Amino acid sequence: MAKINDNYLKLPGAYLFSTVARKTNEFTESYPDREVIKMSIGDVTKPLAPAVIDAMRKAVDEMGTAEGFHGYGPEQGYDFLRDKIVEMDYKTRGIDIASDEIFVSDGAKSDCGNIGDIFSADNKVAVCDPVYPVYVDTNAMSGRAGEYVNERWSNLYYMPCTEENGFMPRLPEEKVDIIYLCFPNNPTGVAATREQLRPWVEYARENGAVILYDSAYEAFITNPDVPHSIYEIEGAKEVAIEFRSFSKTAGFTGTRCAYTVVPHALKLDGVSLNSLWNRRQCTKFNGVPYVIQKAAEAVYSDEGQKQTKEAIKYYLENAEIIREALNDAGLKVYGGENAPYIWAKTPNGMKSWEFFDKVLEETGVVITPGSGFGPSGEGYVRLTAFSTKENTIKAMKKIKDIL
Ligand code: MLT
C-alpha cells in the first residue's frame, strides 16, 4: 500500500493565515452587514505601479507576436532581470553578487519552504520565536522538526525574541546547523543593525552553519544602520542564502515574483549549494512567466523606483498611524519603523486569540494573534500597515474605542 508522508499528520491545525481567514469568513457569514477591515495577512492594497503595468502590457503584446513569443524560459530567471537585480540591489550597496548567483522565483514563501530540499534531514535547525510559520512548518513536513509536544517541536532550537531582549534572538548556546533569520522581522517588525547581525555571520563561520536570511521587508528600512542585505556583513557570502521578494517591495503579492541568492562561495563539505539549488530548480521549477519578469524589471526603472518608493512611504505612514493609535490606547507597541508590521502587547494580559476574537467581534477589524507565530508570541498581536490609509484610520479609531 502506498504510504503518506506522515510528518504532515504531526502538524498542528491549519496554516496560521488559513485559520484567520476561516474565522473572518465565519464572522462575515454571521454578520453580513458589518464592515470588515483586514489588518492581518501582509497583503498589499495599493495597485501595481504604472511603470510596472506598462511593462507588463508591452510584454503581453510581445507574447502575441511570432517574434516576441516566449515559451519555457530559463529556470533561474531571464538575464535581463538577474542583471538588474545585481546592479540595483547589490552593486549600489557595494556588494559583488554575480547574476548566476540569483534565482528568480514565484515567491520568497516558496523558496524559504523549498530550500530545505538541499539540506539533510539531520540538520539541527534554529528558528526565532515568534517566527514566520513557513520556516517551522516546512521543516516539520520534511521530518526535520521532530515531534510537536507542548506547542514546540522537539528537534528545533527556539530562539525566544521577547520584550526583555528587545525581540533580538540570542546566539544559540548549543551547536546548530541551519539558522533562519528574518530582518526586518516578521512578525515583530524589529530590524537588526549591522552590529547586531555581525555575530551571526561569525557564529555561522565558526560552526559550519548556514544562515537562511529572509530579507523580504528590506524596502521598509529607514534606519541607515540597518543592512538591506546580509551580504553587507563581511564573510556572509560563505555562510548565507538570502531571500528577497517583489511582493511587499512593489505590490507583487498577487503577481508573484521573488528571488533567492545562493553565492558560489557557499559550500558544505566542498559541495556548492548554488549548484544543488540550481539542480533542484531545474528539476522542479519552470521559471517565472516572461510577462511577470518584465514587470519586475520595470520596478528598477527610474519611474518604477519612484512609484514603488511612494507606495512604501504610504505604508510606513500607515504604520505610524497604527503605532500612535495603539500607544494612545495604552498598549505597548513595537516595530513599524523599519517594517510594515506592528507588534503590540495585548491589554491586561489577555491571550492572543482572546484579544483577536474581541477585536473582531467588537470592531470587525481582523488582526493576527501573536501566539500563531510561536509560543513566545503569546500575549501579543500583529497588525499590518498594508491597508488603505482610510481603513487604517478607521480601524484604529474602532480599536481605540473598545480599549
Ligand atoms: C504575512 O502576513 O506574514 C505574510 O504576508 C505572509 C507571506 O508573505 O507569505
Tab-separated table of C-alpha atoms in Angstrom, residues 36-312:
chain	number	residue	atom	x	y	z
A	36	VAL	CA	-14.658	44.044	7.985
A	37	ILE	CA	-11.214	45.686	7.872
A	38	LYS	CA	-8.318	43.309	7.283
A	39	MET	CA	-5.065	44.080	9.026
A	40	SER	CA	-3.925	40.515	9.320
A	41	ILE	CA	-2.050	38.858	6.457
A	42	GLY	CA	0.577	41.121	4.956
A	43	ASP	CA	-1.220	41.656	1.683
A	44	VAL	CA	-0.803	44.952	-0.109
A	45	THR	CA	-3.740	47.149	-1.147
A	46	LYS	CA	-2.157	49.675	-3.496
A	47	PRO	CA	-2.387	48.834	-7.195
A	48	LEU	CA	0.736	47.956	-9.173
A	49	ALA	CA	2.815	50.969	-10.203
A	50	PRO	CA	2.021	52.446	-13.648
A	51	ALA	CA	5.598	51.685	-14.844
A	52	VAL	CA	5.071	48.036	-13.914
A	53	ILE	CA	1.708	47.860	-15.665
A	54	ASP	CA	3.153	49.464	-18.828
A	55	ALA	CA	5.949	46.900	-18.954
A	56	MET	CA	3.535	44.066	-18.332
A	57	ARG	CA	1.241	45.286	-21.102
A	58	LYS	CA	4.121	45.529	-23.556
A	59	ALA	CA	5.221	42.026	-22.655
A	60	VAL	CA	1.690	40.706	-23.166
A	61	ASP	CA	1.637	42.273	-26.645
A	62	GLU	CA	5.015	40.715	-27.439
A	63	MET	CA	3.692	37.312	-26.424
A	64	GLY	CA	1.040	37.657	-29.114
A	65	THR	CA	3.613	38.012	-31.905
A	66	ALA	CA	5.720	35.333	-33.559
A	67	GLU	CA	8.948	37.251	-32.846
A	68	GLY	CA	8.122	38.218	-29.286
A	69	PHE	CA	6.607	34.956	-28.090
A	70	HIS	CA	8.362	33.248	-25.166
A	71	GLY	CA	7.862	29.610	-24.241
A	72	TYR	CA	9.797	27.977	-21.416
A	73	GLY	CA	12.267	30.470	-20.041
A	74	PRO	CA	15.436	29.776	-18.102
A	75	GLU	CA	14.526	28.129	-14.785
A	76	GLN	CA	16.834	30.574	-12.987
A	77	GLY	CA	15.220	33.671	-14.481
A	78	TYR	CA	15.910	35.823	-17.538
A	79	ASP	CA	19.247	37.614	-17.656
A	80	PHE	CA	17.529	40.975	-18.139
A	81	LEU	CA	16.062	40.671	-14.631
A	82	ARG	CA	19.002	38.944	-12.935
A	83	ASP	CA	21.374	41.620	-14.260
A	84	LYS	CA	19.129	44.412	-12.967
A	85	ILE	CA	18.956	42.775	-9.534
A	86	VAL	CA	22.756	42.501	-9.412
A	87	GLU	CA	23.179	46.107	-10.416
A	88	MET	CA	20.396	47.774	-8.421
A	89	ASP	CA	20.035	45.672	-5.283
A	90	TYR	CA	23.673	44.744	-4.742
A	91	LYS	CA	26.206	46.810	-6.707
A	92	THR	CA	24.689	50.055	-5.465
A	93	ARG	CA	25.394	48.850	-1.924
A	94	GLY	CA	28.942	47.826	-2.750
A	95	ILE	CA	28.095	44.104	-2.807
A	96	ASP	CA	29.545	41.934	-5.509
A	97	ILE	CA	26.986	39.294	-6.496
A	98	ALA	CA	27.117	37.517	-9.851
A	99	SER	CA	23.957	37.132	-11.893
A	100	ASP	CA	24.232	33.322	-11.793
A	101	GLU	CA	24.007	33.549	-8.005
A	102	ILE	CA	20.454	34.924	-8.408
A	103	PHE	CA	17.500	32.554	-8.814
A	104	VAL	CA	14.254	34.274	-9.793
A	105	SER	CA	11.192	32.544	-8.374
A	106	ASP	CA	7.490	32.863	-7.704
A	107	GLY	CA	7.881	33.866	-4.069
A	108	ALA	CA	10.067	34.086	-1.003
A	109	LYS	CA	7.495	31.926	0.771
A	110	SER	CA	8.016	29.078	-1.710
A	111	ASP	CA	11.793	29.456	-1.673
A	112	CYS	CA	12.023	29.620	2.132
A	113	GLY	CA	9.979	26.434	2.182
A	114	ASN	CA	11.670	24.643	-0.718
A	115	ILE	CA	15.251	25.409	0.308
A	116	GLY	CA	15.005	22.535	2.775
A	117	ASP	CA	15.261	20.157	-0.221
A	118	ILE	CA	19.013	20.699	-0.433
A	119	PHE	CA	19.705	20.070	3.262
A	120	SER	CA	19.892	16.745	5.082
A	121	ALA	CA	17.079	15.800	7.450
A	122	ASP	CA	19.741	15.509	10.165
A	123	ASN	CA	20.448	19.212	10.465
A	124	LYS	CA	19.682	20.999	13.705
A	125	VAL	CA	17.533	23.983	12.763
A	126	ALA	CA	17.272	27.186	14.794
A	127	VAL	CA	14.290	29.491	14.484
A	128	CYS	CA	13.275	32.680	16.219
A	129	ASP	CA	10.223	32.517	18.434
A	130	PRO	CA	7.901	34.141	17.350
A	131	VAL	CA	8.599	33.287	13.719
A	132	TYR	CA	7.099	33.299	10.227
A	133	PRO	CA	5.359	29.886	10.371
A	134	VAL	CA	6.600	28.756	6.946
A	135	TYR	CA	10.108	28.054	8.266
A	136	VAL	CA	8.786	25.823	11.030
A	137	ASP	CA	6.011	24.036	9.152
A	138	THR	CA	8.179	23.183	6.137
A	139	ASN	CA	10.870	21.711	8.363
A	140	ALA	CA	8.187	19.694	10.117
A	141	MET	CA	6.901	18.456	6.738
A	142	SER	CA	10.335	17.193	5.816
A	143	GLY	CA	10.871	15.436	9.151
A	144	ARG	CA	13.495	17.824	10.448
A	145	ALA	CA	11.459	19.232	13.340
A	146	GLY	CA	10.807	16.053	15.331
A	147	GLU	CA	7.606	15.765	17.355
A	148	TYR	CA	5.164	18.505	18.312
A	149	VAL	CA	4.832	18.479	22.092
A	150	ASN	CA	3.520	21.315	24.272
A	151	GLU	CA	3.465	23.778	21.374
A	152	ARG	CA	7.099	23.084	20.499
A	153	TRP	CA	8.897	20.885	18.013
A	154	SER	CA	11.317	18.579	19.784
A	155	ASN	CA	14.191	18.908	17.272
A	156	LEU	CA	14.035	22.637	16.614
A	157	TYR	CA	16.161	25.080	18.538
A	158	TYR	CA	13.967	28.008	19.541
A	159	MET	CA	15.477	31.449	19.990
A	160	PRO	CA	12.981	33.487	22.040
A	161	CYS	CA	12.523	37.088	20.939
A	162	THR	CA	10.933	38.844	23.859
A	163	GLU	CA	10.436	42.284	25.304
A	164	GLU	CA	13.420	41.605	27.597
A	165	ASN	CA	15.858	41.074	24.726
A	166	GLY	CA	14.324	43.758	22.519
A	167	PHE	CA	12.977	40.980	20.252
A	168	MET	CA	16.528	40.197	19.129
A	169	PRO	CA	17.411	36.498	19.272
A	170	ARG	CA	20.480	35.444	21.262
A	171	LEU	CA	23.163	33.335	19.621
A	172	PRO	CA	22.437	29.627	20.127
A	173	GLU	CA	24.016	28.113	23.202
A	174	GLU	CA	24.340	24.765	21.507
A	175	LYS	CA	25.638	23.936	18.063
A	176	VAL	CA	23.036	24.397	15.348
A	177	ASP	CA	23.439	23.848	11.609
A	178	ILE	CA	20.796	25.992	9.942
A	179	ILE	CA	19.600	29.345	11.257
A	180	TYR	CA	16.578	31.184	9.895
A	181	LEU	CA	16.774	34.932	10.373
A	182	CYS	CA	14.277	37.470	9.076
A	183	PHE	CA	15.090	41.184	9.267
A	184	PRO	CA	13.206	43.484	9.255
A	185	ASN	CA	11.343	40.892	11.208
A	186	ASN	CA	8.069	39.235	10.526
A	187	PRO	CA	6.153	39.274	12.868
A	188	THR	CA	7.730	41.710	15.384
A	189	GLY	CA	8.685	44.428	12.896
A	190	VAL	CA	12.056	44.839	14.639
A	191	ALA	CA	15.153	45.278	12.464
A	192	ALA	CA	18.744	44.194	13.169
A	193	THR	CA	21.597	46.647	12.697
A	194	ARG	CA	24.913	45.663	11.097
A	195	GLU	CA	26.411	45.401	14.583
A	196	GLN	CA	23.649	43.047	15.654
A	197	LEU	CA	23.942	40.884	12.558
A	198	ARG	CA	27.733	40.517	12.531
A	199	PRO	CA	27.920	37.953	15.403
A	200	TRP	CA	25.518	35.683	13.490
A	201	VAL	CA	27.803	35.585	10.494
A	202	GLU	CA	30.722	34.893	12.833
A	203	TYR	CA	28.768	32.128	14.568
A	204	ALA	CA	27.924	30.511	11.223
A	205	ARG	CA	31.528	30.720	10.041
A	206	GLU	CA	32.840	29.193	13.266
A	207	ASN	CA	30.266	26.408	13.417
A	208	GLY	CA	29.859	25.479	9.744
A	209	ALA	CA	26.253	26.675	9.936
A	210	VAL	CA	24.171	28.182	7.130
A	211	ILE	CA	22.036	31.285	7.667
A	212	LEU	CA	18.792	31.437	5.706
A	213	TYR	CA	18.225	35.173	5.617
A	214	ASP	CA	14.735	36.382	4.759
A	215	SER	CA	15.018	39.958	3.638
A	216	ALA	CA	11.537	40.298	2.148
A	217	TYR	CA	10.904	43.563	4.015
A	218	GLU	CA	14.165	45.372	3.279
A	219	ALA	CA	12.386	48.089	1.282
A	220	PHE	CA	10.857	49.373	4.523
A	221	ILE	CA	14.184	50.088	6.201
A	222	THR	CA	14.538	53.714	7.258
A	223	ASN	CA	17.437	53.410	9.725
A	224	PRO	CA	20.821	53.717	7.955
A	225	ASP	CA	22.417	51.326	10.480
A	226	VAL	CA	20.157	48.505	9.329
A	227	PRO	CA	21.583	46.481	6.432
A	228	HIS	CA	19.384	45.749	3.413
A	229	SER	CA	21.279	42.560	2.684
A	230	ILE	CA	23.147	40.105	4.876
A	231	TYR	CA	25.971	40.342	2.350
A	232	GLU	CA	26.701	43.804	3.722
A	233	ILE	CA	28.323	41.844	6.557
A	234	GLU	CA	31.830	40.707	5.769
A	235	GLY	CA	32.177	36.980	5.273
A	236	ALA	CA	28.427	36.387	4.796
A	237	LYS	CA	28.761	35.066	1.252
A	238	GLU	CA	30.421	31.912	2.595
A	239	VAL	CA	27.584	31.204	5.034
A	240	ALA	CA	24.292	32.759	3.938
A	241	ILE	CA	21.454	32.366	1.467
A	242	GLU	CA	19.263	35.442	1.032
A	243	PHE	CA	15.575	35.586	0.095
A	244	ARG	CA	14.074	38.708	-1.452
A	245	SER	CA	10.670	39.448	-2.865
A	246	PHE	CA	8.838	41.920	-5.067
A	247	SER	CA	5.645	41.214	-3.087
A	248	LYS	CA	5.988	43.871	-0.428
A	249	THR	CA	8.563	45.988	-2.257
A	250	ALA	CA	6.455	46.518	-5.358
A	251	GLY	CA	2.993	45.142	-4.629
A	252	PHE	CA	3.530	41.748	-6.319
A	253	THR	CA	1.640	39.634	-3.744
A	254	GLY	CA	-0.796	38.534	-6.452
A	255	THR	CA	1.661	38.834	-9.324
A	256	ARG	CA	4.310	36.533	-7.814
A	257	CYS	CA	7.960	37.302	-8.298
A	258	ALA	CA	10.885	36.989	-5.919
A	259	TYR	CA	14.467	35.841	-5.929
A	260	THR	CA	16.954	33.894	-3.863
A	261	VAL	CA	20.690	34.493	-3.755
A	262	VAL	CA	22.935	31.455	-3.348
A	263	PRO	CA	26.557	32.617	-3.556
A	264	HIS	CA	29.167	30.376	-5.209
A	265	ALA	CA	31.326	30.841	-2.118
A	266	LEU	CA	28.784	28.943	-0.016
A	267	LYS	CA	29.967	25.351	0.172
A	268	LEU	CA	29.377	22.482	2.595
A	269	ASP	CA	31.939	19.704	2.526
A	270	GLY	CA	33.240	21.188	-0.693
A	271	VAL	CA	29.809	20.953	-2.364
A	272	SER	CA	28.413	24.165	-3.834
A	273	LEU	CA	24.918	24.948	-2.586
A	274	ASN	CA	24.453	27.081	-5.689
A	275	SER	CA	24.787	24.000	-7.882
A	276	LEU	CA	22.437	21.976	-5.656
A	277	TRP	CA	19.802	24.710	-5.712
A	278	ASN	CA	20.240	25.062	-9.460
A	279	ARG	CA	19.714	21.308	-9.842
A	280	ARG	CA	16.623	21.495	-7.649
A	281	GLN	CA	15.126	24.431	-9.508
A	282	CYS	CA	15.797	22.942	-12.966
A	283	THR	CA	14.066	19.746	-11.903
A	284	LYS	CA	11.078	21.105	-10.016
A	285	PHE	CA	10.500	24.604	-11.385
A	286	ASN	CA	9.938	26.014	-14.858
A	287	GLY	CA	10.609	29.643	-14.142
A	288	VAL	CA	8.520	32.748	-13.612
A	289	PRO	CA	6.460	33.871	-16.651
A	290	TYR	CA	8.202	36.234	-19.060
A	291	VAL	CA	5.426	38.810	-18.629
A	292	ILE	CA	5.909	38.861	-14.857
A	293	GLN	CA	9.694	39.112	-15.066
A	294	LYS	CA	9.309	42.047	-17.469
A	295	ALA	CA	7.007	43.660	-14.903
A	296	ALA	CA	9.599	43.056	-12.169
A	297	GLU	CA	12.347	44.525	-14.345
A	298	ALA	CA	10.312	47.733	-14.596
A	299	VAL	CA	10.490	48.129	-10.805
A	300	TYR	CA	14.132	49.121	-11.368
A	301	SER	CA	13.404	51.837	-13.952
A	302	ASP	CA	13.533	55.464	-12.762
A	303	GLU	CA	9.753	55.700	-12.832
A	304	GLY	CA	9.352	52.278	-11.227
A	305	GLN	CA	11.693	53.206	-8.396
A	306	LYS	CA	9.908	56.484	-7.785
A	307	GLN	CA	6.451	54.949	-7.852
A	308	THR	CA	7.220	51.904	-5.706
A	309	LYS	CA	9.040	54.041	-3.131
A	310	GLU	CA	5.947	56.230	-2.859
A	311	ALA	CA	3.888	53.152	-2.019
A	312	ILE	CA	6.391	52.096	0.662
